[in-house]
């Protein structure tokens, strides 16, 4: 853990269950890497190329994924609590839906497919869809319009 892998080429490698927590992987090339179940907690993945990477069930808690390229990556079942996804390219990513909420705090809310249910990530929040609806739908939510926008976006998700 805590390794410096800045800019390293890991294209297509089998990194299943790898312990990469706190690793510095800025600008690393991980296209098509198999990272199922990998521990990437607190990893620095800024501007990393993760196109077509298999990140199913990966631990991405608190990972810095600023400007990461996740096009067509498989994120089903990934734990993305507190991950910084600002500017990340999620085009065609599997198992993840960007929620269309204009959050003035700069949060980029996403829904992650966990098989039988959706998990919602926004800022430090990591909630089931039902819990997210309860949270943002509270009568006394501090910004009612924002809460309503979150609830609308969550209700638009495909049913599980």
mmCIF file of C-alpha atoms in Angstrom:
data_model
loop_
_atom_site.group_PDB
_atom_site.id
_atom_site.type_symbol
_atom_site.label_atom_id
_atom_site.label_comp_id
_atom_site.label_asym_id
_atom_site.label_seq_id
_atom_site.Cartn_x
_atom_site.Cartn_y
_atom_site.Cartn_z
ATOM 1 C CA UNK A 1 0.000 0.000 0.000
ATOM 2 C CA UNK A 2 1.088 3.577 -0.596
ATOM 3 C CA UNK A 3 3.212 2.607 -3.623
ATOM 4 C CA UNK A 4 4.266 5.126 -6.249
ATOM 5 C CA UNK A 5 2.916 3.831 -9.555
ATOM 6 C CA UNK A 6 2.638 7.209 -11.264
ATOM 7 C CA UNK A 7 2.305 6.808 -15.026
ATOM 8 C CA UNK A 8 2.972 3.058 -14.933
ATOM 9 C CA UNK A 9 1.660 0.848 -17.753
ATOM 10 C CA UNK A 10 -0.625 -1.873 -16.363
ATOM 11 C CA UNK A 11 -2.593 -2.398 -19.579
ATOM 12 C CA UNK A 12 -4.466 -5.693 -19.608
ATOM 13 C CA UNK A 13 -2.866 -7.035 -16.421
ATOM 14 C CA UNK A 14 -4.614 -9.373 -13.981
ATOM 15 C CA UNK A 15 -4.851 -7.326 -10.798
ATOM 16 C CA UNK A 16 -7.760 -9.209 -9.237
ATOM 17 C CA UNK A 17 -7.839 -8.724 -5.470
ATOM 18 C CA UNK A 18 -4.646 -6.618 -5.615
ATOM 19 C CA UNK A 19 -3.914 -4.440 -2.588
ATOM 20 C CA UNK A 20 -3.388 -1.015 -4.128
ATOM 21 C CA UNK A 21 -4.787 1.057 -1.288
ATOM 22 C CA UNK A 22 -3.247 4.519 -1.046
ATOM 23 C CA UNK A 23 -1.199 3.865 -4.211
ATOM 24 C CA UNK A 24 -0.226 6.876 -6.305
ATOM 25 C CA UNK A 25 -1.467 5.842 -9.747
ATOM 26 C CA UNK A 26 -1.797 9.245 -11.339
ATOM 27 C CA UNK A 27 -1.801 9.035 -15.139
ATOM 28 C CA UNK A 28 -1.329 5.246 -15.003
ATOM 29 C CA UNK A 29 -2.473 3.233 -18.036
ATOM 30 C CA UNK A 30 -4.798 0.492 -16.800
ATOM 31 C CA UNK A 31 -6.814 -0.064 -19.952
ATOM 32 C CA UNK A 32 -8.499 -3.479 -19.991
ATOM 33 C CA UNK A 33 -6.936 -4.426 -16.626
ATOM 34 C CA UNK A 34 -8.835 -7.006 -14.569
ATOM 35 C CA UNK A 35 -9.170 -5.304 -11.194
ATOM 36 C CA UNK A 36 -12.121 -7.258 -9.832
ATOM 37 C CA UNK A 37 -12.198 -7.016 -6.056
ATOM 38 C CA UNK A 38 -9.030 -4.895 -5.931
ATOM 39 C CA UNK A 39 -8.482 -2.648 -2.923
ATOM 40 C CA UNK A 40 -8.044 0.859 -4.332
ATOM 41 C CA UNK A 41 -9.177 2.641 -1.198
ATOM 42 C CA UNK A 42 -7.613 6.116 -0.985
ATOM 43 C CA UNK A 43 -5.726 5.498 -4.250
ATOM 44 C CA UNK A 44 -4.780 8.517 -6.329
ATOM 45 C CA UNK A 45 -6.181 7.727 -9.774
ATOM 46 C CA UNK A 46 -6.181 11.262 -11.132
ATOM 47 C CA UNK A 47 -6.095 11.255 -14.934
ATOM 48 C CA UNK A 48 -5.642 7.459 -14.969
ATOM 49 C CA UNK A 49 -6.720 5.584 -18.092
ATOM 50 C CA UNK A 50 -9.169 2.921 -16.937
ATOM 51 C CA UNK A 51 -10.953 2.395 -20.247
ATOM 52 C CA UNK A 52 -12.528 -1.067 -20.441
ATOM 53 C CA UNK A 53 -11.090 -1.963 -16.999
ATOM 54 C CA UNK A 54 -13.013 -4.541 -14.972
ATOM 55 C CA UNK A 55 -13.561 -2.912 -11.582
ATOM 56 C CA UNK A 56 -16.430 -5.108 -10.401
ATOM 57 C CA UNK A 57 -16.596 -5.289 -6.599
ATOM 58 C CA UNK A 58 -13.501 -3.053 -6.318
ATOM 59 C CA UNK A 59 -13.038 -0.955 -3.186
ATOM 60 C CA UNK A 60 -12.765 2.599 -4.493
ATOM 61 C CA UNK A 61 -13.677 4.302 -1.230
ATOM 62 C CA UNK A 62 -12.194 7.795 -1.002
ATOM 63 C CA UNK A 63 -10.247 7.266 -4.241
ATOM 64 C CA UNK A 64 -9.262 10.399 -6.127
ATOM 65 C CA UNK A 65 -10.574 9.779 -9.645
ATOM 66 C CA UNK A 66 -10.424 13.388 -10.787
ATOM 67 C CA UNK A 67 -10.393 13.453 -14.612
ATOM 68 C CA UNK A 68 -9.978 9.650 -14.807
ATOM 69 C CA UNK A 69 -10.993 7.969 -18.072
ATOM 70 C CA UNK A 70 -13.516 5.259 -17.166
ATOM 71 C CA UNK A 71 -15.105 4.866 -20.576
ATOM 72 C CA UNK A 72 -16.714 1.429 -20.870
ATOM 73 C CA UNK A 73 -15.230 0.325 -17.522
ATOM 74 C CA UNK A 74 -17.283 -2.206 -15.539
ATOM 75 C CA UNK A 75 -18.082 -0.765 -12.105
ATOM 76 C CA UNK A 76 -20.854 -3.130 -11.029
ATOM 77 C CA UNK A 77 -20.783 -3.670 -7.283
ATOM 78 C CA UNK A 78 -17.893 -1.239 -6.757
ATOM 79 C CA UNK A 79 -17.816 0.616 -3.435
ATOM 80 C CA UNK A 80 -17.421 4.260 -4.367
ATOM 81 C CA UNK A 81 -18.139 5.918 -1.029
ATOM 82 C CA UNK A 82 -16.481 9.320 -0.968
ATOM 83 C CA UNK A 83 -14.692 8.846 -4.320
ATOM 84 C CA UNK A 84 -13.919 12.112 -6.101
ATOM 85 C CA UNK A 85 -15.349 11.649 -9.589
ATOM 86 C CA UNK A 86 -15.148 15.272 -10.733
ATOM 87 C CA UNK A 87 -14.398 15.456 -14.434
ATOM 88 C CA UNK A 88 -14.203 11.669 -14.818
ATOM 89 C CA UNK A 89 -15.350 10.353 -18.198
ATOM 90 C CA UNK A 90 -17.977 7.680 -17.503
ATOM 91 C CA UNK A 91 -19.194 7.359 -21.098
ATOM 92 C CA UNK A 92 -20.461 3.831 -21.655
ATOM 93 C CA UNK A 93 -19.397 2.687 -18.177
ATOM 94 C CA UNK A 94 -21.215 -0.473 -17.068
ATOM 95 C CA UNK A 95 -23.100 -0.593 -13.804
ATOM 96 C CA UNK A 96 -23.056 3.119 -13.157
ATOM 97 C CA UNK A 97 -25.520 5.881 -13.942
ATOM 98 C CA UNK A 98 -24.743 9.577 -13.611
ATOM 99 C CA UNK A 99 -27.661 11.262 -11.892
ATOM 100 C CA UNK A 100 -28.709 14.467 -13.590
ATOM 101 C CA UNK A 101 -28.591 16.741 -10.567
ATOM 102 C CA UNK A 102 -26.988 20.171 -10.704
ATOM 103 C CA UNK A 103 -25.545 20.196 -7.196
ATOM 104 C CA UNK A 104 -24.075 23.641 -6.400
ATOM 105 C CA UNK A 105 -21.585 22.015 -4.005
ATOM 106 C CA UNK A 106 -19.829 20.468 -7.017
ATOM 107 C CA UNK A 107 -20.857 16.901 -6.190
ATOM 108 C CA UNK A 108 -21.315 14.534 -9.100
ATOM 109 C CA UNK A 109 -23.974 12.089 -7.932
ATOM 110 C CA UNK A 110 -23.909 8.574 -9.340
ATOM 111 C CA UNK A 111 -25.854 5.356 -8.909
ATOM 112 C CA UNK A 112 -23.897 2.091 -8.810
ATOM 113 C CA UNK A 113 -25.553 -1.209 -9.724
ATOM 114 C CA UNK A 114 -25.208 -3.684 -6.862
ATOM 115 C CA UNK A 115 -27.227 -6.443 -8.489
ATOM 116 C CA UNK A 116 -30.383 -6.403 -6.398
ATOM 117 C CA UNK A 117 -30.286 -2.679 -5.604
ATOM 118 C CA UNK A 118 -28.786 0.680 -6.489
ATOM 119 C CA UNK A 119 -26.267 2.442 -4.253
ATOM 120 C CA UNK A 120 -26.214 6.231 -4.526
ATOM 121 C CA UNK A 121 -22.960 8.174 -4.090
ATOM 122 C CA UNK A 122 -22.844 11.932 -3.719
ATOM 123 C CA UNK A 123 -20.166 13.731 -1.754
ATOM 124 C CA UNK A 124 -19.613 11.655 1.380
ATOM 125 C CA UNK A 125 -23.048 9.999 1.104
ATOM 126 C CA UNK A 126 -23.336 6.308 0.165
ATOM 127 C CA UNK A 127 -26.953 5.226 0.446
ATOM 128 C CA UNK A 128 -29.355 2.650 -0.896
ATOM 129 C CA UNK A 129 -31.906 4.219 -3.232
ATOM 130 C CA UNK A 130 -34.595 3.886 -0.546
ATOM 131 C CA UNK A 131 -32.407 5.552 2.086
ATOM 132 C CA UNK A 132 -31.395 8.247 -0.408
ATOM 133 C CA UNK A 133 -35.050 9.034 -1.140
ATOM 134 C CA UNK A 134 -35.721 9.249 2.595
ATOM 135 C CA UNK A 135 -32.682 11.498 3.159
ATOM 136 C CA UNK A 136 -33.199 13.951 0.302
ATOM 137 C CA UNK A 137 -36.960 13.778 0.599
ATOM 138 C CA UNK A 138 -37.040 14.922 4.237
ATOM 139 C CA UNK A 139 -39.537 17.717 4.757
ATOM 140 C CA UNK A 140 -36.932 19.848 6.490
ATOM 141 C CA UNK A 141 -34.047 19.120 4.065
ATOM 142 C CA UNK A 142 -31.935 22.311 4.097
ATOM 143 C CA UNK A 143 -32.287 22.889 0.333
ATOM 144 C CA UNK A 144 -35.719 21.559 -0.693
ATOM 145 C CA UNK A 145 -35.227 22.192 -4.442
ATOM 146 C CA UNK A 146 -31.968 20.245 -4.424
ATOM 147 C CA UNK A 147 -33.532 17.436 -2.415
ATOM 148 C CA UNK A 148 -36.381 17.232 -4.923
ATOM 149 C CA UNK A 149 -33.903 17.093 -7.823
ATOM 150 C CA UNK A 150 -32.083 14.175 -6.174
ATOM 151 C CA UNK A 151 -35.358 12.344 -5.544
ATOM 152 C CA UNK A 152 -36.498 12.838 -9.169
ATOM 153 C CA UNK A 153 -33.188 11.502 -10.506
ATOM 154 C CA UNK A 154 -33.302 8.456 -8.219
ATOM 155 C CA UNK A 155 -36.893 7.652 -9.193
ATOM 156 C CA UNK A 156 -35.813 7.670 -12.869
ATOM 157 C CA UNK A 157 -33.369 4.786 -12.310
ATOM 158 C CA UNK A 158 -34.334 1.440 -13.834
ATOM 159 C CA UNK A 159 -36.137 -0.695 -11.245
ATOM 160 C CA UNK A 160 -34.263 -3.412 -9.352
#
